[in-house]
Amino acid sequence: MKLCLVHLYPDLMSIYGDLGNVICLQKRAQWRGIELEVINYNFGDRWPADIDLIFMGGGQDTGQSLVADDLYSRQSKIVHAINDNVPALVICGGYQLFGHYFLTNKVEKIKGLGVFDITTHASQKRMIGNIVIQSKKFGKLVGFENHSGQTKLAAGQSMLGTVISGFGNNSHDKSEGAVYKNAIGTYLHGSFLPKNPQVADYLLISALRRRYDAKLELAPLDDHLAVTARKIAQHRPR
Amino acid sequence: MRKRSAIVLGKSVLKLNKVARKGGTALPGLVASKISPQLLRSFFKTNFKDGVVVVTGTNGKTTTANLIADIFDKAGIKYIHNSAGSNLERGILSTMLGKSSLAGKINADVALLEVDEATIEPILRVCDPKLIVLTNLFRDQLDRYGEVSSLALRLQKSISEVSSKVLLNADDPMVVSIADGLPPKRVKYFGINDYPGRVLAYDRAFDMTTSPYSDSPLIYEQRYLGHIGRYRSKNNDFKRPDVDYAVEKITTNNEDKSNFRIKYGKKLTEYNLSIGGLYNIYNAIAAIALGLELGIKNSYIDSALSSTSASFGRVETIIYHDRQLQFLLIKNPTGFNQVIQSFLHPERTEPVLILINDNFADGRDVSWLWDVAIEDLNKYRGRFATGGIRAYDMALRLKYADIDPVAIKQDIPQAIEWITKSTKPGQKIYILPTYTAMLQARKYLVKKANITEFWQ
């Protein structure tokens, strides 16, 4: 079996170890005899024909505003894929651009894809540090956040989880991330998937079932290193 | 009066600190600056008749500054140097307090300052250095410093407000971008014209991919490591500048030493460097360029480089139970990649212990491990063990490169004992620690083996 992942703007939107998420998906597929082809989509490239998974990471501010227009020009393709149940993981800057808009400090409104019913406003407050959340779907998730964007979920937009320690979407409502169909948006960056392999497997199995057979199951893997690393991360200072 | 009492108090804290053997180097400066914020400024004003030289950049600051110190020693220049890794404003003030008389007089003609690239601003506000050396700019502890492109902008602004001459790494486009707007006579470049050695296949530390003037992508004639190499932008609005101090040919570059020729003006001079690794050639050219700019004789420079020992915890070897523990400090993706590129060659068989801490000084965020070219270690024949607070994060990173660590010990002394016992006497062991892991490992070995403590 083969899956095809499009990595959006790896040149400009890859910071905080975002590539770890792609490595994680690729290896977890490979260890089960599934080939995961990664198509790097950069600025101005041709849009790939048939995709099974979408990933976009965070970027520096300059990177984010550079890619915003190009990303918006792909809106219909991406929204169509997500509505067609293509699983996606978008992190930090990528997450913000998958919402309706990002209002920067310069009062510039960067238009997003509107996949998630969310809006983001830049703030002076840097929300930074280790973060632990409780997700109904995935249990406890750990990561590191580093953003000043305050993201607000519209009524009816489901979140990824509730913050146990850290900030999450914003500095006040304890929500973290957003989920729509098989698309997940989150501020948990870097080694998000390696330490939370249940999310990686969810993305993989959703893609496999969509492409091949709704009854497919993934062979279990030995995740004891991830489990211990996650436990340790939960107890580190912010 | 205020100045004198600040010096007195700062000095007593310094003394108490030494008695308590805490090794804390910033506290006395912090105390004294609380009393006299102008103290640092006045130290600069009344001392160092031959000027201040500043070494800054993401990687290689300490080694470059130590090489410059070795050159000053050979040339008989009287200088002070903040050598204990205290490269923030307070640490620099502590260094000066330690050397100052109660009247504020320091017996040195030059101040050699290693300054953190993110905190150079307050230093440049109180002194106008004669020379500033900028080694390279890469992502480093984003949780503390923010993004590297905004850091470059801040650096450019602070440097444009002083009149110092700047020595820049021509092979780093991020470094070159800060010269924009500076009068050409203030800028000199150093670089490597040809690098014949190993380039990592999985190097992803490219923090600059487009021209600073447009969105035009950078194209490399040759990439050495990360975004360092010979480059120009596709639309030709930005290119690697002409190099004033250029390495023309590297004849030897292994883990123990390097031999290379540098061209400046019409002269071609050969240098021998007694520490290995491509990144140390960069540190050496920066030091050579600075020495020559100051008019120091070449014979002093060459003899300093050929007899230098590595910096504290950087390329340092400690003998323990008859094993050679070679320390190679890793602080960020580029630093780690440099160590892989220059030391962990595929054919080698030495065991490797990677120690990852996430204390404040290391950066709390360990996601940088995923940006390291760990996949390039796949054909390395030695065993890997991990240690430190985040030993399991490192083990997980290795696992995703299909490398199974043979031991995972969060406790650093235990990790060191384990790797030593599992190795035969006489063997070499590579130890790759983050900053605080290096301090812990060294502290343990100071107790167990007979080595000198650095803050004495």
XYZ file of C-alpha atoms in Angstrom:
694
model
C 0.000 0.000 0.000
C 1.117 3.523 -0.661
C 0.099 6.922 0.666
C 0.989 10.349 -0.548
C 1.549 13.221 1.901
C 1.816 16.821 0.810
C 4.075 18.866 3.065
C 3.057 22.490 2.628
C 5.906 25.005 2.357
C 8.696 22.989 4.022
C 11.193 25.709 2.986
C 9.414 28.560 4.762
C 7.144 26.885 7.287
C 9.405 24.463 9.099
C 10.621 25.532 12.468
C 10.702 23.961 15.929
C 11.369 20.490 14.569
C 8.252 20.380 12.386
C 10.018 17.880 10.194
C 9.877 15.433 13.113
C 6.174 15.037 12.414
C 6.820 14.072 8.802
C 9.636 11.697 9.801
C 7.298 10.133 12.360
C 4.492 9.521 9.842
C 6.930 8.196 7.279
C 8.651 5.744 9.623
C 5.452 4.503 11.270
C 4.084 3.765 7.804
C 7.340 2.142 6.676
C 7.602 -0.079 9.783
C 4.228 -1.519 8.738
C 5.209 -2.070 5.130
C 3.357 1.005 3.858
C 5.159 3.468 1.642
C 4.563 7.128 2.456
C 5.643 9.400 -0.342
C 6.292 12.991 0.762
C 5.646 15.711 -1.800
C 7.194 19.019 -0.806
C 4.903 21.789 -1.970
C 6.638 25.169 -2.035
C 5.524 28.552 -3.162
C 4.466 28.494 -6.805
C 4.811 24.703 -7.276
C 2.243 22.680 -9.196
C -0.464 21.319 -6.915
C -0.105 17.515 -6.620
C -2.921 15.519 -8.210
C -3.933 12.929 -5.674
C -3.174 13.367 -2.013
C -3.857 11.257 1.085
C -2.459 13.459 3.860
C -1.701 17.151 4.402
C 0.902 18.581 6.780
C 1.882 22.173 7.454
C 4.187 23.439 10.180
C 4.918 26.766 11.805
C 7.137 29.483 10.437
C 8.839 32.704 11.230
C 6.586 35.741 10.750
C 8.272 36.545 7.445
C 7.639 32.992 6.202
C 4.003 33.125 7.224
C 3.153 36.288 5.328
C 5.159 35.101 2.299
C 3.159 31.879 1.946
C -0.271 33.277 2.847
C -1.224 34.429 -0.670
C -0.009 31.272 -2.339
C -1.848 29.138 0.216
C -5.034 31.146 -0.314
C -4.767 30.533 -4.061
C -5.044 26.802 -3.226
C -8.083 27.260 -1.017
C -10.615 25.361 -3.142
C -8.296 22.349 -3.600
C -7.436 22.122 0.095
C -10.964 22.710 1.389
C -12.258 20.139 -1.076
C -9.699 17.563 0.111
C -10.526 18.167 3.792
C -14.258 17.865 3.081
C -13.417 14.648 1.276
C -12.003 13.370 4.621
C -8.310 13.731 3.767
C -6.543 13.799 7.154
C -4.457 16.869 7.905
C -2.191 18.104 10.671
C -1.430 21.816 10.788
C 0.666 23.367 13.519
C 1.108 26.864 14.945
C 1.473 29.225 11.938
C -0.095 26.586 9.691
C -3.004 26.205 12.121
C -3.583 29.976 12.130
C -3.689 30.069 8.315
C -6.232 27.230 8.267
C -8.617 29.517 10.166
C -10.541 32.495 8.760
C -7.873 35.104 9.287
C -4.839 36.197 11.263
C -4.831 39.811 12.342
C -1.180 40.849 12.766
C 0.225 43.534 15.032
C 0.471 45.834 12.049
C -3.313 45.545 11.736
C -2.850 43.633 8.526
C -5.446 40.919 8.014
C -3.936 37.770 6.544
C -6.727 35.763 4.969
C -6.794 32.068 5.839
C -8.474 29.021 4.324
C -11.422 28.881 6.729
C -11.086 25.126 7.249
C -11.485 25.729 10.962
C -14.072 28.134 12.333
C -11.407 30.116 14.175
C -9.873 33.602 14.092
C -6.490 34.708 15.414
C -5.305 38.075 16.692
C -1.673 38.908 17.334
C -0.939 39.997 20.895
C 1.998 41.314 22.899
C 1.911 38.270 25.129
C 4.279 35.444 24.196
C 2.681 32.126 25.143
C 5.658 29.901 25.545
C 6.601 26.689 27.323
C 5.824 23.033 27.825
C 2.129 22.277 27.444
C -0.035 19.310 28.448
C -3.610 18.879 27.247
C -6.376 16.341 27.759
C -8.066 15.257 24.556
C -11.300 13.223 24.481
C -10.172 11.465 21.362
C -6.458 10.931 22.089
C -6.003 11.120 25.874
C -3.138 13.144 27.301
C -1.024 15.002 24.729
C 2.261 16.847 25.324
C 4.151 19.455 23.362
C 5.827 22.826 23.449
C 4.095 26.028 22.434
C 5.607 29.321 21.303
C 3.178 31.832 19.850
C 1.736 35.266 20.443
C -1.378 34.726 18.342
C -4.595 34.501 20.381
C -6.939 32.068 18.657
C -10.657 32.070 19.283
C -12.933 29.153 18.424
C -16.415 30.010 17.110
C -19.367 28.406 18.868
C -19.708 24.879 17.529
C -16.052 24.525 16.492
C -14.660 21.525 18.356
C -11.317 21.769 20.075
C -8.495 19.224 20.154
C -8.394 19.204 23.940
C -8.509 21.060 27.237
C -5.344 22.589 28.651
C -3.974 20.944 31.806
C -0.864 23.139 31.932
C 0.162 25.875 29.512
C -1.895 28.251 27.347
C -3.263 26.573 24.212
C -5.435 28.574 21.805
C -5.304 31.713 23.927
C -4.471 33.016 27.353
C -7.937 32.639 28.889
C -10.356 29.870 27.811
C -8.200 26.714 28.309
C -9.103 25.318 24.892
C -6.365 23.916 22.666
C -6.421 23.293 18.937
C -9.319 22.546 16.644
C -10.676 19.477 14.858
C -12.796 19.388 11.692
C -13.456 16.063 9.964
C -9.991 14.431 9.859
C -8.119 17.719 10.077
C -6.318 18.652 13.296
C -4.958 22.097 14.087
C -2.778 22.661 17.162
C -0.169 24.875 18.821
C 1.746 21.828 20.091
C 4.861 21.918 17.976
C 8.103 20.144 17.300
C 8.068 16.567 18.219
C 4.271 16.520 18.523
C 3.661 13.233 16.695
C 6.716 11.272 17.945
C 5.695 11.760 21.587
C 1.991 11.404 20.803
C 2.073 8.445 18.388
C -1.646 7.737 18.790
C -2.302 10.906 16.766
C 0.166 9.799 14.076
C -1.592 6.442 13.831
C -4.997 8.117 13.671
C -3.832 10.185 10.682
C -2.363 7.124 8.973
C -5.337 4.809 9.505
C -7.792 7.515 8.406
C -5.816 7.956 5.190
C -5.525 4.198 4.597
C -9.219 3.546 5.190
C -10.191 6.405 2.928
C -7.899 5.197 0.137
C -8.129 1.412 0.457
C -10.511 -0.348 2.808
C -12.688 0.908 5.647
C -11.932 -2.225 7.683
C -8.131 -1.857 7.685
C -6.269 -1.981 11.015
C -2.695 -0.884 11.807
C -0.276 -3.403 13.304
C 0.739 -2.252 16.805
C 4.262 -0.864 17.330
C 6.488 -0.810 20.406
C 5.985 2.724 21.738
C 7.552 2.427 25.180
C 10.156 5.132 24.444
C 7.407 7.564 23.425
C 5.342 6.692 26.500
C 8.273 7.370 28.854
C 9.324 10.529 26.988
C 5.740 11.793 27.267
C 5.612 11.079 31.011
C 8.868 12.969 31.574
C 7.693 15.913 29.448
C 4.516 16.217 31.532
C 6.533 16.991 34.625
C 9.028 19.462 33.225
C 8.773 23.126 34.259
C 7.128 25.423 31.781
C 31.266 57.508 45.621
C 28.485 55.432 44.156
C 30.876 53.841 41.714
C 33.362 52.944 44.425
C 30.747 51.341 46.667
C 29.352 49.381 43.729
C 32.843 48.034 43.025
C 33.405 47.164 46.676
C 30.109 45.340 47.000
C 30.451 43.577 43.644
C 33.914 42.411 44.583
C 32.769 41.038 47.939
C 29.976 39.040 46.306
C 32.566 37.740 43.858
C 34.751 36.652 46.771
C 31.905 35.035 48.715
C 30.852 33.253 45.582
C 34.318 31.805 45.148
C 34.456 30.706 48.779
C 31.108 28.957 48.359
C 32.549 27.425 45.169
C 29.267 27.915 43.428
C 30.949 28.873 40.201
C 28.162 31.351 39.544
C 29.684 34.042 37.391
C 26.828 36.474 36.855
C 25.706 37.267 40.411
C 28.421 39.794 41.390
C 27.753 41.750 38.208
C 24.038 41.690 38.892
C 24.511 43.065 42.402
C 26.923 45.800 41.317
C 24.802 46.879 38.350
C 21.836 47.286 40.701
C 23.827 49.884 42.625
C 25.560 51.558 39.738
C 23.933 51.046 36.345
C 26.642 53.220 34.860
C 29.433 51.031 36.217
C 29.966 49.034 33.027
C 30.014 52.200 30.940
C 32.595 53.753 33.207
C 34.799 50.641 33.117
C 34.862 50.967 29.329
C 35.466 54.704 29.469
C 38.475 54.638 31.751
C 40.187 51.446 30.548
C 41.347 49.510 27.451
C 43.412 52.082 25.582
C 43.764 49.766 22.554
C 40.056 49.118 22.311
C 37.367 46.529 22.754
C 36.880 43.536 20.483
C 33.587 41.658 20.486
C 32.980 38.110 19.279
C 29.369 37.200 18.635
C 27.252 34.757 16.601
C 25.267 31.586 17.217
C 28.023 28.970 17.180
C 31.770 29.168 17.703
C 31.901 32.280 19.927
C 33.803 30.631 22.752
C 36.325 28.827 20.560
C 36.933 31.919 18.414
C 37.406 34.125 21.487
C 39.780 31.563 23.009
C 41.822 31.447 19.796
C 42.034 35.246 19.842
C 43.127 35.087 23.492
C 45.889 32.615 22.513
C 47.006 35.024 19.770
C 47.058 37.937 22.269
C 49.127 35.800 24.655
C 51.717 35.065 21.969
C 51.807 38.705 20.924
C 52.200 39.873 24.522
C 49.037 41.952 24.492
C 47.542 42.709 27.909
C 43.829 41.915 27.769
C 40.871 40.795 29.808
C 38.514 38.110 28.561
C 35.163 36.953 29.920
C 36.135 33.326 29.546
C 33.799 31.406 31.815
C 30.890 31.314 29.382
C 29.490 34.439 31.043
C 28.589 36.233 27.868
C 25.631 38.297 29.036
C 25.959 41.909 30.230
C 26.089 40.884 33.898
C 28.755 38.263 33.289
C 30.931 40.821 31.530
C 30.539 43.215 34.463
C 31.502 40.354 36.835
C 34.675 39.724 34.829
C 35.629 43.391 35.042
C 34.880 43.581 38.770
C 37.220 40.660 39.346
C 40.094 42.460 37.610
C 39.410 46.003 38.732
C 41.063 48.033 41.470
C 38.760 49.765 43.939
C 39.208 52.929 41.916
C 37.943 51.148 38.821
C 41.281 50.675 37.076
C 41.788 47.492 35.058
C 45.292 46.488 34.072
C 44.558 45.612 30.433
C 44.962 47.369 27.086
C 42.299 45.381 25.266
C 38.940 43.935 26.336
C 38.119 40.719 24.494
C 34.410 40.092 24.918
C 32.409 37.074 23.948
C 28.856 38.422 23.705
C 25.626 36.544 23.230
C 24.180 37.445 19.828
C 20.767 38.108 21.336
C 22.055 40.470 24.013
C 24.690 42.481 22.174
C 22.454 45.557 22.197
C 23.038 46.655 25.834
C 26.796 46.127 25.414
C 26.935 48.282 22.282
C 25.027 50.957 24.167
C 27.878 51.307 26.669
C 30.907 50.822 24.429
C 31.934 51.352 20.824
C 34.141 48.361 19.993
C 37.081 48.618 17.643
C 36.101 45.334 15.974
C 33.072 43.069 16.013
C 33.405 39.488 14.735
C 30.208 37.737 13.653
C 30.729 33.979 13.240
C 27.354 32.745 11.960
C 23.616 33.037 12.615
C 21.390 30.020 13.045
C 18.254 29.127 14.953
C 19.185 28.633 18.573
C 16.822 28.281 21.511
C 13.862 29.924 19.824
C 12.000 29.757 23.103
C 14.379 32.358 24.531
C 15.573 34.419 21.609
C 12.720 34.415 19.144
C 13.137 33.989 15.461
C 16.524 34.159 13.827
C 15.450 36.557 11.051
C 14.233 39.127 13.569
C 17.447 38.587 15.524
C 19.431 39.479 12.371
C 17.400 42.682 12.005
C 18.069 43.660 15.624
C 21.787 42.978 15.198
C 21.887 45.099 12.061
C 20.252 47.968 13.899
C 22.588 47.846 16.924
C 25.699 47.545 14.753
C 24.628 50.451 12.564
C 24.499 52.639 15.685
C 28.193 52.180 16.567
C 31.244 52.886 14.410
C 33.061 49.546 14.837
C 34.635 47.690 11.963
C 32.860 44.361 11.472
C 34.388 41.050 10.415
C 31.688 38.937 8.807
C 31.430 35.350 7.636
C 30.923 35.738 3.872
C 29.645 32.168 3.556
C 26.634 32.794 5.813
C 23.960 34.769 3.916
C 22.187 35.641 7.165
C 25.396 37.229 8.495
C 26.036 39.027 5.189
C 22.515 40.456 5.236
C 23.359 42.522 8.321
C 26.009 44.466 6.347
C 23.222 46.100 4.350
C 23.445 49.845 4.903
C 26.898 49.810 6.541
C 29.606 51.858 4.795
C 31.785 49.349 2.837
C 34.937 50.490 4.620
C 33.501 49.246 7.914
C 33.076 45.692 6.602
C 35.629 42.912 6.018
C 34.748 39.351 5.070
C 36.268 35.970 5.845
C 35.262 32.671 4.239
C 36.219 29.365 2.685
C 36.549 29.292 -1.110
C 36.494 25.542 -1.465
C 35.545 22.796 0.957
C 36.550 19.293 -0.129
C 35.131 17.396 2.890
C 31.988 15.598 3.942
C 28.585 17.228 3.497
C 25.617 15.782 5.381
C 22.777 14.340 3.307
C 20.123 15.156 5.921
C 21.275 18.640 6.918
C 18.093 20.697 7.271
C 19.409 23.710 9.150
C 18.673 26.207 6.405
C 17.484 29.307 8.190
C 17.796 31.511 5.171
C 16.445 30.381 1.826
C 15.755 33.618 -0.039
C 17.458 36.915 -0.818
C 17.033 39.591 1.876
C 15.937 42.013 -0.869
C 13.349 39.870 -2.651
C 11.679 36.476 -2.471
C 14.232 35.148 -4.934
C 15.540 31.752 -3.739
C 19.219 31.243 -2.899
C 21.109 28.906 -5.216
C 24.270 27.225 -3.966
C 27.356 26.528 -6.023
C 28.512 24.493 -3.020
C 26.830 24.027 0.360
C 29.160 23.253 3.282
C 26.775 23.006 6.222
C 23.326 24.433 6.905
C 22.922 27.633 4.900
C 26.707 28.138 4.818
C 28.454 27.845 1.473
C 28.880 29.673 -1.827
C 25.554 31.137 -2.886
C 23.747 33.740 -4.931
C 20.074 34.534 -5.361
C 18.324 33.344 -8.513
C 17.609 36.899 -9.685
C 21.181 37.978 -8.805
C 20.174 40.765 -6.401
C 22.211 39.142 -3.607
C 25.409 37.114 -3.682
C 28.323 35.938 -1.567
C 30.582 39.010 -1.328
C 34.240 39.149 -2.303
C 36.215 37.640 0.543
C 39.067 39.588 2.166
C 40.409 36.653 4.191
C 39.777 33.556 2.114
C 40.765 29.973 2.790
C 42.051 28.964 -0.651
C 42.903 25.396 0.107
C 42.296 22.992 2.975
C 45.073 20.402 2.876
C 44.237 18.523 6.089
C 40.993 18.512 8.034
C 40.472 15.603 10.388
C 39.257 15.273 13.969
C 42.622 16.230 15.491
C 43.999 18.994 13.302
C 43.663 21.122 10.196
C 46.066 22.666 7.755
C 44.970 25.372 5.339
C 46.105 28.342 3.281
C 44.589 31.798 3.595
C 44.771 34.487 0.976
C 44.557 38.146 1.956
C 45.569 40.857 -0.418
C 48.165 39.183 -2.579
C 49.639 37.113 0.225
C 49.077 33.390 0.644
C 49.870 32.094 4.146
C 49.745 28.600 5.545
C 48.335 27.905 9.003
C 48.269 24.828 11.203
C 45.418 24.426 13.627
C 45.736 21.950 16.471
C 41.997 21.240 16.746
C 39.916 19.400 14.163
C 36.612 19.936 12.396
C 35.406 22.200 9.595
C 33.637 24.493 12.059
C 36.906 25.117 13.871
C 38.496 26.229 10.595
C 35.802 28.919 10.512
C 36.590 29.858 14.108
C 40.280 30.018 13.194
C 39.807 32.259 10.141
C 37.723 34.646 12.218
C 40.537 34.809 14.797
C 43.219 35.173 12.100
C 41.301 37.969 10.368
C 40.921 39.791 13.672
C 44.603 39.363 14.497
C 45.691 40.690 11.110
C 43.251 43.604 11.306
C 44.877 44.546 14.617
C 48.293 44.391 12.953
C 49.528 41.352 14.884
C 52.464 39.518 13.287
C 51.670 36.321 11.417
C 54.277 34.322 13.323
C 52.386 34.982 16.573
C 49.089 34.014 14.979
C 50.391 30.774 13.506
C 52.151 29.710 16.681
C 48.987 30.417 18.694
C 46.811 28.310 16.399
C 49.213 25.405 16.193
C 49.506 25.147 19.965
C 45.935 25.919 21.033
C 44.054 23.452 23.159
C 40.339 23.163 22.763
C 37.924 25.293 24.716
C 36.256 24.191 27.883
C 33.842 21.363 27.090
C 34.036 21.988 23.372
C 36.538 19.618 21.796
C 38.019 18.658 25.136
C 39.335 15.203 26.076
C 39.203 13.995 29.667
C 40.956 10.773 30.669
C 38.805 8.694 32.983
C 39.599 5.088 34.000
C 42.083 5.028 31.147
C 39.353 5.841 28.590
C 39.493 9.023 26.528
C 36.223 10.852 26.957
C 36.063 13.356 24.137
C 33.525 16.093 24.839
C 31.803 17.728 21.865
C 29.322 20.376 22.964
C 25.976 20.440 21.129
C 23.564 23.336 21.609
C 21.425 23.577 18.482
C 20.798 21.745 15.186
C 23.755 23.334 13.397
C 26.147 22.670 16.276
C 25.039 19.041 16.428
C 25.337 18.698 12.644
C 28.852 20.151 12.755
C 29.866 17.484 15.252
C 28.369 14.732 13.072
C 30.007 16.171 9.965
C 33.475 16.517 11.465
C 33.709 13.693 14.037
C 31.108 10.957 13.616
C 32.235 9.578 10.271
C 30.431 6.487 8.977
C 33.430 4.188 9.331
C 34.135 5.046 12.988
C 33.404 2.567 15.783
C 33.752 4.617 18.995
C 30.714 4.520 21.295
C 28.711 7.752 21.513
C 26.884 9.075 24.581
C 24.425 11.894 23.869
C 23.389 13.915 26.950
C 20.283 16.086 26.534
C 19.106 18.456 29.252
C 16.275 20.972 28.973
C 17.261 23.389 31.734
C 16.815 27.102 31.112
C 20.371 27.545 29.778
C 19.852 24.675 27.310
C 16.488 25.954 26.118
C 13.360 24.314 27.487
C 12.228 23.152 24.068
C 13.855 19.930 22.831
C 12.135 19.871 19.442
C 15.405 21.037 17.845
C 16.606 17.423 18.041
C 14.241 16.672 15.152
C 16.034 19.210 12.948
C 19.380 17.424 13.400
C 20.750 15.192 10.630
C 20.514 12.078 12.839
C 19.802 9.997 9.721
C 23.413 10.661 8.672
C 24.474 8.538 11.682
C 22.789 5.513 10.224
C 26.020 4.008 8.892
C 28.097 4.907 11.964
C 29.437 1.648 13.377
C 29.722 2.537 17.087
C 26.992 2.106 19.692
C 24.769 4.941 20.917
C 23.620 5.595 24.474
C 21.570 8.543 25.742
C 21.477 10.414 29.024
C 20.244 13.583 30.716
C 16.776 14.809 31.673
C 15.532 14.300 28.121
C 17.374 11.017 27.489
C 14.132 9.451 26.254
C 13.481 12.223 23.739
C 16.943 11.587 22.295
C 16.392 7.818 22.294
C 13.127 8.368 20.453
C 14.889 10.567 17.896
C 17.489 7.815 17.301
C 14.761 5.208 16.985
C 13.112 7.175 14.178
C 16.453 7.062 12.351
C 16.442 3.260 12.817
C 19.163 3.394 15.476
C 18.542 1.458 18.696
C 20.215 3.063 21.700
C 21.966 0.466 23.882
C 21.346 2.348 27.132
C 19.115 5.203 28.320
C 20.062 6.764 31.673
C 18.545 10.062 32.784
C 21.131 10.332 35.548
C 24.290 11.762 33.970
C 26.874 10.183 36.352
C 25.196 6.800 35.824
C 25.282 7.288 32.068
C 29.001 8.118 32.197
C 29.772 5.122 34.410
C 27.776 2.839 32.140
C 29.479 3.925 28.938
C 32.908 3.768 30.599
C 32.370 0.259 31.952
C 31.040 -1.024 28.653
C 34.236 0.119 26.899
C 37.759 -1.298 27.014
C 40.622 0.686 28.597
C 42.435 2.886 26.097
C 39.334 3.369 23.971
C 37.883 6.678 22.923
C 34.291 7.585 23.798
C 32.454 10.526 22.247
C 30.287 12.475 24.680
C 27.873 14.970 23.137
C 26.286 17.093 25.893
C 24.030 20.127 25.871
C 25.400 23.042 27.902
C 24.133 22.166 31.399
C 24.692 18.445 30.736
C 28.321 19.323 29.984
C 28.601 21.235 33.275
C 27.105 18.297 35.197
C 29.286 15.718 33.459
C 32.388 17.798 34.023
C 31.544 18.428 37.660
C 31.164 14.690 38.215
C 34.458 13.949 36.488
C 36.244 16.695 38.438
C 35.273 14.826 41.595
C 36.172 11.373 40.289
C 39.162 12.012 38.058
C 42.007 14.379 38.632
C 41.171 17.333 36.399
C 41.229 21.062 36.964
C 38.158 22.951 37.894
C 37.563 25.836 35.536
C 36.245 28.496 37.887
C 39.239 28.479 40.204
